[in-house]
Coordinates of C-alpha atoms and ligand atoms in Angstrom, one line a residue:
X797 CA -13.6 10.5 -26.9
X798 CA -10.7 11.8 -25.2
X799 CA -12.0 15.3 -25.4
X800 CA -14.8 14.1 -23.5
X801 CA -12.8 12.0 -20.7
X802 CA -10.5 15.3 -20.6
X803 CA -13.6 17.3 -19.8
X804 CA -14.5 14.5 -17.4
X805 CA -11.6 15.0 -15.5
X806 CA -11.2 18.8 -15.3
X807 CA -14.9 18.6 -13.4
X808 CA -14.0 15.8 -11.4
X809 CA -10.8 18.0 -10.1
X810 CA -12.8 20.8 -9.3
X811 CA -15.3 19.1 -7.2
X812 CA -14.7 17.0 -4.2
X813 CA -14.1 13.5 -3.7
X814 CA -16.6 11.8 -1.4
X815 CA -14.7 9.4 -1.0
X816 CA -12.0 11.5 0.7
X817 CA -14.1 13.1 3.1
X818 CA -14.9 11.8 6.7
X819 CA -18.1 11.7 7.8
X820 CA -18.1 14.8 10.0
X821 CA -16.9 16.8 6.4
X822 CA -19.4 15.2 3.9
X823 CA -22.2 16.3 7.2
X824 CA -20.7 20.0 6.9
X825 CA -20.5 19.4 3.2
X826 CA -24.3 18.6 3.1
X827 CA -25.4 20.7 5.6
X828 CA -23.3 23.7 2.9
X829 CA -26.1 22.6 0.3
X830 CA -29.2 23.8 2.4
X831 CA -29.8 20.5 3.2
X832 CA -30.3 19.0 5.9
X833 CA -26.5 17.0 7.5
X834 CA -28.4 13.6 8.6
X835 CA -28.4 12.6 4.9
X836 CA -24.5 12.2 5.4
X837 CA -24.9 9.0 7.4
X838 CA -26.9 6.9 4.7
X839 CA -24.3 8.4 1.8
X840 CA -21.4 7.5 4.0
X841 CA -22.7 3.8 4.3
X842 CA -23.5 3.3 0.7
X843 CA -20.3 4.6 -0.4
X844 CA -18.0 2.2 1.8
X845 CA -20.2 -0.4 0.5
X846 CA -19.1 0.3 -2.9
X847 CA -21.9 2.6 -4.6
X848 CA -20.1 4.8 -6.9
X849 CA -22.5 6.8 -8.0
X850 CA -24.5 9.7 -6.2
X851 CA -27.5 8.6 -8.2
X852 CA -27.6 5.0 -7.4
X853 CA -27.7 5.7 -3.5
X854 CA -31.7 4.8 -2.7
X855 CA -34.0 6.5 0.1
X856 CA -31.9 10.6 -0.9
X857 CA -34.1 13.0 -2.2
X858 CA -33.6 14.0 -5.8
X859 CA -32.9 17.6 -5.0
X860 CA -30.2 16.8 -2.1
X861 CA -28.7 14.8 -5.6
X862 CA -28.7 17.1 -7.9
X863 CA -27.1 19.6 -5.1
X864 CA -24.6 17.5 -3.6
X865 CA -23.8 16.6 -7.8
X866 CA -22.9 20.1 -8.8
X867 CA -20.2 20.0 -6.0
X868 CA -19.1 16.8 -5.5
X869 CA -18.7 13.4 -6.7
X870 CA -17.6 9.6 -6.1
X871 CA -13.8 8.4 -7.5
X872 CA -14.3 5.4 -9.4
X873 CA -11.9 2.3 -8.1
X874 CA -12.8 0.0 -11.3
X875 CA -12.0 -3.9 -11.2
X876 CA -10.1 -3.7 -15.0
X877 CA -8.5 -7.4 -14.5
X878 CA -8.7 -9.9 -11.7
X879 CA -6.3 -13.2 -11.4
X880 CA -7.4 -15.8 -9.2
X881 CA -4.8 -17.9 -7.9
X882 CA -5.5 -21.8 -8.5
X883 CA -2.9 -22.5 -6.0
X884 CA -4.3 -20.7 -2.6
X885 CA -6.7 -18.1 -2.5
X886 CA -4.9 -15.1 -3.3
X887 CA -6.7 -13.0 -6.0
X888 CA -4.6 -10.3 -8.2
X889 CA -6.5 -6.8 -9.0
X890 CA -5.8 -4.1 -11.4
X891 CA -8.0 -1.4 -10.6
X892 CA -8.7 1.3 -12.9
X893 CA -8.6 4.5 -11.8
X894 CA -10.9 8.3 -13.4
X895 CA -7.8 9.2 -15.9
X896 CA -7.5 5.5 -17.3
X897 CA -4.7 4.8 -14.9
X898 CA -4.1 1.4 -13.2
X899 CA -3.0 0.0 -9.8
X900 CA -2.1 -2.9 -8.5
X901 CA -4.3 -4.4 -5.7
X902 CA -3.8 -7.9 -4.0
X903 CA -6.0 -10.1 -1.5
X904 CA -4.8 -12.4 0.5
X905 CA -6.4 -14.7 2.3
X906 CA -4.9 -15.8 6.1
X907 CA -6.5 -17.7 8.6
X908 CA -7.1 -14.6 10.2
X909 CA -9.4 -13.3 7.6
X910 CA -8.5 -11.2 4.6
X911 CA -5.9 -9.2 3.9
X912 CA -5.2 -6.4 1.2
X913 CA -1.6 -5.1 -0.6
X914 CA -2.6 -1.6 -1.8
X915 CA -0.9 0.8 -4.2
X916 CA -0.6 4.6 -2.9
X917 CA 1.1 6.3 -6.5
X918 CA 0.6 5.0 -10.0
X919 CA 4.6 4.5 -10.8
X920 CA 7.2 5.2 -8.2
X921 CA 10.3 7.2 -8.9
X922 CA 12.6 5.5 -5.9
X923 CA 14.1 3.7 -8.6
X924 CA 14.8 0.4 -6.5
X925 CA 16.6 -2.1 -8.8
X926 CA 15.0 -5.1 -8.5
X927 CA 11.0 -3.4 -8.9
X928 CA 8.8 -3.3 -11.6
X929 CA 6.8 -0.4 -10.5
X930 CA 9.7 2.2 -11.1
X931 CA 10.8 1.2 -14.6
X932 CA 8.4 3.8 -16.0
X933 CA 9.1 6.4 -12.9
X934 CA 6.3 7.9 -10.8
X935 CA 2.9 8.6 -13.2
X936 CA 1.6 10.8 -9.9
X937 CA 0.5 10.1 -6.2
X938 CA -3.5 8.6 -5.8
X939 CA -5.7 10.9 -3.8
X940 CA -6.4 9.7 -0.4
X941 CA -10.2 8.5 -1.8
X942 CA -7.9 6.6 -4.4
X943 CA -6.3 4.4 -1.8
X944 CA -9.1 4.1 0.1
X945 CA -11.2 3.1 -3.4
X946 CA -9.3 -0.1 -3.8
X947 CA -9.9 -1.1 -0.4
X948 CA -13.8 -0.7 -0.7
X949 CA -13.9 -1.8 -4.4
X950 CA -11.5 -5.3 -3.3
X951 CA -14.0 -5.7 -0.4
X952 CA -16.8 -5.3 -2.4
X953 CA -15.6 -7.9 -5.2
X954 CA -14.8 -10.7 -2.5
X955 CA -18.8 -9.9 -0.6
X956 CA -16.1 -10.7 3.0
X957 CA -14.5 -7.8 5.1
X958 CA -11.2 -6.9 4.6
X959 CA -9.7 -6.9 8.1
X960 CA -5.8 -6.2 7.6
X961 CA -4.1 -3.5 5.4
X962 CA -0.8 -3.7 3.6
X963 CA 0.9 -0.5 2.3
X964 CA 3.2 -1.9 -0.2
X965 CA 2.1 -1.9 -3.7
X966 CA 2.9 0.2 -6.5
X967 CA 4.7 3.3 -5.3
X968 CA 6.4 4.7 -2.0
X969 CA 4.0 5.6 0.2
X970 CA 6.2 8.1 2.0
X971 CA 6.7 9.9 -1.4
X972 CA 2.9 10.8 -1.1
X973 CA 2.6 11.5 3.0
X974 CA -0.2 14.0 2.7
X975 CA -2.2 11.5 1.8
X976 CA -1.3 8.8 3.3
X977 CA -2.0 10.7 6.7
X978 CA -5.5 11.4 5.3
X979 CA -6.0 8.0 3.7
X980 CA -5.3 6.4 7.6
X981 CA -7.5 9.2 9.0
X982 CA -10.6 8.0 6.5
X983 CA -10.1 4.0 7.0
X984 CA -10.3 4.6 11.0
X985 CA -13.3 6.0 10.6
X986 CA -16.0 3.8 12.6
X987 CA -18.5 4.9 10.2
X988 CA -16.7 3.5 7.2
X989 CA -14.2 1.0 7.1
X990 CA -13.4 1.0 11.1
X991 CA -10.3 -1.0 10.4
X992 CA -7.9 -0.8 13.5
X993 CA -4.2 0.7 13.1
X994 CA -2.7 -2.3 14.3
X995 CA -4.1 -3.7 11.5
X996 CA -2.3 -1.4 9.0
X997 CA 1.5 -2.0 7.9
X998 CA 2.8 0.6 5.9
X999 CA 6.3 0.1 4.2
X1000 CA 9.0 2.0 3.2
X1001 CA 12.2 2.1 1.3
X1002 CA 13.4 4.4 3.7
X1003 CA 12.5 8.1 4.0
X1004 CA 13.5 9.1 7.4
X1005 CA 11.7 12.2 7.9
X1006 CA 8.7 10.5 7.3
X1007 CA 9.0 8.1 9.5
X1008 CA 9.8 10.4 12.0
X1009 CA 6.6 12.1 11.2
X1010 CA 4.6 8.9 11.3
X1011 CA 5.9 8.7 15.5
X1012 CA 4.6 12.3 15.6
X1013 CA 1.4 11.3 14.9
X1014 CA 1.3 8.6 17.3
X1015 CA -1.0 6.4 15.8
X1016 CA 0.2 2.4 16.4
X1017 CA 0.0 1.6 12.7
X1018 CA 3.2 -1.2 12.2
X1019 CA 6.1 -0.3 10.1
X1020 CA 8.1 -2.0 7.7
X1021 CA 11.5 -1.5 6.4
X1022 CA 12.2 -2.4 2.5
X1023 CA 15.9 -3.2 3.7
X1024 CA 17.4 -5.4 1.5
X1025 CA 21.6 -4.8 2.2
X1026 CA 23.3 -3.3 5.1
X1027 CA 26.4 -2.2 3.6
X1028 CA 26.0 1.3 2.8
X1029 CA 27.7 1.3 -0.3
X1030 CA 25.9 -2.3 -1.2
X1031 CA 22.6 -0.6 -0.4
X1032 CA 22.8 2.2 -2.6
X1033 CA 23.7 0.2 -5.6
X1034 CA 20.3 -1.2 -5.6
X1035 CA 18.5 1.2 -3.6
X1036 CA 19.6 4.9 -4.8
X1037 CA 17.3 6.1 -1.4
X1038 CA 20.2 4.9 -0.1
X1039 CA 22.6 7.9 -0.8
X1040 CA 20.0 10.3 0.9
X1041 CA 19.5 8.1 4.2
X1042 CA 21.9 6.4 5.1
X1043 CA 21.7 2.7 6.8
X1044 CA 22.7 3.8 10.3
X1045 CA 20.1 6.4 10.3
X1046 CA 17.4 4.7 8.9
X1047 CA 17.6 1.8 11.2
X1048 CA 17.7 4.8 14.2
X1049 CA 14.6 6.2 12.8
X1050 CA 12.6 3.0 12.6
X1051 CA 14.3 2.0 16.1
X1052 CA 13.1 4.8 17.6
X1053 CA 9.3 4.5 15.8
X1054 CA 9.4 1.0 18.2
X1055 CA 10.2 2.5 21.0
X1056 CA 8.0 4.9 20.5
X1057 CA 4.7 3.0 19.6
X1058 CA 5.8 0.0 21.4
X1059 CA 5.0 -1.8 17.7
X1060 CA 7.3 -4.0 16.4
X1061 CA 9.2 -3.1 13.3
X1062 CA 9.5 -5.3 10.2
X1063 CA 12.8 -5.3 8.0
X1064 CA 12.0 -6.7 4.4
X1065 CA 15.2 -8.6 3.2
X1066 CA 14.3 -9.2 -0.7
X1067 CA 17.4 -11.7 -0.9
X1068 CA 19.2 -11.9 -4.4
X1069 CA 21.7 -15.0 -4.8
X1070 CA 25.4 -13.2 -5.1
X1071 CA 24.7 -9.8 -4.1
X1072 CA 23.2 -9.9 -0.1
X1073 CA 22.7 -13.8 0.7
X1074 CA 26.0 -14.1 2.2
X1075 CA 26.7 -15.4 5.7
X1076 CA 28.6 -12.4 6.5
X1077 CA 26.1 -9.9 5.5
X1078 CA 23.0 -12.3 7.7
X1079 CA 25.5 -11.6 10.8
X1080 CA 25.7 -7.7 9.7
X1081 CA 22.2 -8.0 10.0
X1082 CA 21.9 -9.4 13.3
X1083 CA 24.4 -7.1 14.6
X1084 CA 22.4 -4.0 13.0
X1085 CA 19.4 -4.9 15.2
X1086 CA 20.1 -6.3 18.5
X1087 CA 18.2 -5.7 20.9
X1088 CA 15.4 -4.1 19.4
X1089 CA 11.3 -5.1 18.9
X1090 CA 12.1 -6.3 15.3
X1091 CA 11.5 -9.2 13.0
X1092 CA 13.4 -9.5 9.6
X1093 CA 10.8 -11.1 6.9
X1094 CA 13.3 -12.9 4.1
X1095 CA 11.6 -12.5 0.7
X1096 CA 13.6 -14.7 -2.1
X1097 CA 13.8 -12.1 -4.8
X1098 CA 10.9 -11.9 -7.1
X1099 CA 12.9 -12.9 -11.4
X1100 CA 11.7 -10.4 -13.6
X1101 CA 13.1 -10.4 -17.0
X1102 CA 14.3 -6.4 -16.9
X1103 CA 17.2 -7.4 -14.9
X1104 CA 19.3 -10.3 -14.4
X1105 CA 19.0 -10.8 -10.2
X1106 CA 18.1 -14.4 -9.4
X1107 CA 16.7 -15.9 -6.1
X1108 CA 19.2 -18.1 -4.2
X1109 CA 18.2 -21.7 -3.5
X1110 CA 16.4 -22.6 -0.3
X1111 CA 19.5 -24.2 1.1
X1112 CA 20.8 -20.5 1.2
X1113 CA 17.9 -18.5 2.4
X1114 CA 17.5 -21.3 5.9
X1115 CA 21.2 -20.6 6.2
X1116 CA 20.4 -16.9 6.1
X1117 CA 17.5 -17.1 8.7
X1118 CA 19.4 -19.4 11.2
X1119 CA 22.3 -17.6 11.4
X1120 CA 19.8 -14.5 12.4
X1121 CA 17.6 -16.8 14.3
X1122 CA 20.5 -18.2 16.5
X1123 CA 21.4 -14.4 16.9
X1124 CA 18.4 -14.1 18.5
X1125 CA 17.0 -12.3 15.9
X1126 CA 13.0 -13.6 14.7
X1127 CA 12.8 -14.3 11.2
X1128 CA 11.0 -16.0 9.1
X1129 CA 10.5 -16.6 5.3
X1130 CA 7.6 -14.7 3.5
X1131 CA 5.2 -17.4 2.8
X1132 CA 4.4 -17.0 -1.3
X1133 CA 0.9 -16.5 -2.2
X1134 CA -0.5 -16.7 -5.5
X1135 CA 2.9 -17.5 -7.1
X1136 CA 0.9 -18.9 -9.9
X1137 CA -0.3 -15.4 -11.1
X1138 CA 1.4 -12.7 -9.4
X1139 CA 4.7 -11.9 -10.7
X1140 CA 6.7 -9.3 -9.3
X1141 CA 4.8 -6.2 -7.6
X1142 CA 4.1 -4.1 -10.9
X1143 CA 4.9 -6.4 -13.3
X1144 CA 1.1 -7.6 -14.2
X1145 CA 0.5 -3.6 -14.4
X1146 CA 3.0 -3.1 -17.0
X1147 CA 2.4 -5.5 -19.2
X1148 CA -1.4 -4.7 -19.1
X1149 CA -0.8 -1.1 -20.0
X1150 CA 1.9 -1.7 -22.7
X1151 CA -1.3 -3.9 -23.9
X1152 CA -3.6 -1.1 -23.6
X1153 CA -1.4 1.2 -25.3
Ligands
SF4_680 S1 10.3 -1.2 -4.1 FE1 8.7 0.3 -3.5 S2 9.9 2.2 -3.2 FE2 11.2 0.8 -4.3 S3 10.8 1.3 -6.5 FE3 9.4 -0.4 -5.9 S4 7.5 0.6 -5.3 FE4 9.1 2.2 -5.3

């Protein structure tokens, strides 16, 4: 059996992901077969509305098939668990991935219309203190057609269009920039997803060249910062992407990605009772950020039983936002959805997979 899934794999890696190719290259990739590049436009449809295999797409000639078969195929974005949440709408995914490996998707549901947290590595190796997605370290980066699978797969499940993206599941998605860059290129496309930039937040826990690359490309996707302290020396006890970047420079960077893009930056502020809820640190804060397009988004900490940080109460947190609020800094409290079966980010992952082991 795992002979076979082995020999499963080593074909898949040598052919290409359809899934990862923009319309113009699955054309060029047709059109390589002897057949004729048209054909591309019916694949490409079926494919973002889910089909996952070359043989189920109706209306293709057999031969075009079996061509297009010996070179390519179509990544698999499996539904493995789903939790509905019987307090709001918000459904959890674990999608299972060619290998047997597992990411965490989440839908959302707004009054704008749906929104989706995707996962861009299985793992991460940032080593943040208070995740669950980097106790086991970084398992490897998904393929751009892998990010993109949970998106169409999600979509797909719920029979509504997803219309807003969330880069911040399970892994860094700067750590895996390649892509990333490809992943935004195939979502854009008109003839697939067509979901807008603005539309796309992607978050980070800091990696400065990158988002310095991200302004190069001058694409208005929004940015948000995984923040969570502005002491240096505070920051890298829980963040050790800290002692790379430091806070002064990643607040430059993501300043100047604003100004740049005219989009205004997020700051994530996971807030732990006793180690960055303090008054002082909220007018740190404030300080830090005057005067530029930013909001902070105040996230009581997520309990998970590998470490011992605790949220604070609410009293705490509104005394946090006001202080930034009346410093003229926006800020609001992240709204929880699907407390009832989320968990922290990661954590329904690793308990599933210490089950499947
Ligand atoms: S918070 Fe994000 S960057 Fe940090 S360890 Fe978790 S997944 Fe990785």
């Amino acid at each position: 059996m795992q002979a076979e899934a082995n020999q499963l794999i080593r074909e898949a890696i040598m052919k290409t992901d359809i899934k990862g190719l923009t319309l113009q290259e699955l054309k060029e990739l047709i059109v390589s077969t002897g057949e004729p590049g048209y054909r591309a436009d019916q694949i490409y449809t079926f494919i973002t509305k889910g089909i996952e295999s070359l043989e189920d797409i109706p209306n293709i000639p057999k031969k075009l098939k079996e061509k297009l078969s010996e070179i390519a195929y179509v990544s698999k974005a499996v539904v493995y668990q789903k939790l509905e949440s019987k307090e709001d709408e918000t459904k959890k995914y674990l999608i299972e991935l060619d290998d047997g490996n597992i990411v965490d998707t989440v839908l959302m549901k707004y009054r704008h219309g749906l929104s989706i947290c995707i996962s861009t590595q299985v793992g991460c190796r940032m080593g943040c203190k208070f995740c669950a997605s980097t106790l086991d370290g970084l398992v490897r980066n998904l393929t751009a057609g892998e990010i993109l699978g949970q998106i169409i797969t999600v979509q797909k499940d719920a029979g509504e269009r997803v219309s807003n993206i969330v880069i911040m599941g399970s892994g860094e998605p700067f750590d895996n920039m390649e892509n990333l860059e490809r992943f935004f290129e195939l979502v854009h496309d008109e003839k697939g997803l067509n979901i807008g930039y603005r539309h796309i937040t992607v978050s980070t826990c800091g990696l400065v060249p990158q988002i310095e690359r991200l302004a190069e490309l001058e694409i208005p996707v929004n940015l948000a910062i995984s923040l969570h302290q502005t002491q240096q020396s505070e920051r890298e006890k829980i963040m050790p992407v800290a002692r790379s970047y430091s806070v002064e420079e990643l607040i430059s960077a993501a300043k100047a990605y604003s100004e740049k893009t005219k989009r205004r930056v997020t700051y994530e502020y996971a807030l732990i009772r006793g180690v960055n809820d303090n008054p002082q640190t909220a007018m740190q804060l404030a300080k830090l950020l005057r005067g530029s397009l930013s909001h902070v988004n105040i996230i009581p900490v997520n309990e998970i039983k590998e470490n011992d940080f605790k949220r604070p109460d609410m009293k705490k947190v509104r005394e946090f936002q006001n202080i930034l609020i009346s410093n003229k800094i926006e800020a609001t409290v992240r709204r929880e959805l699907g407390k009832d079966i989320s968990g922290a980010c990661g954590q329904l992952r690793r308990s599933t997979i210490d089950n499947k082991s």
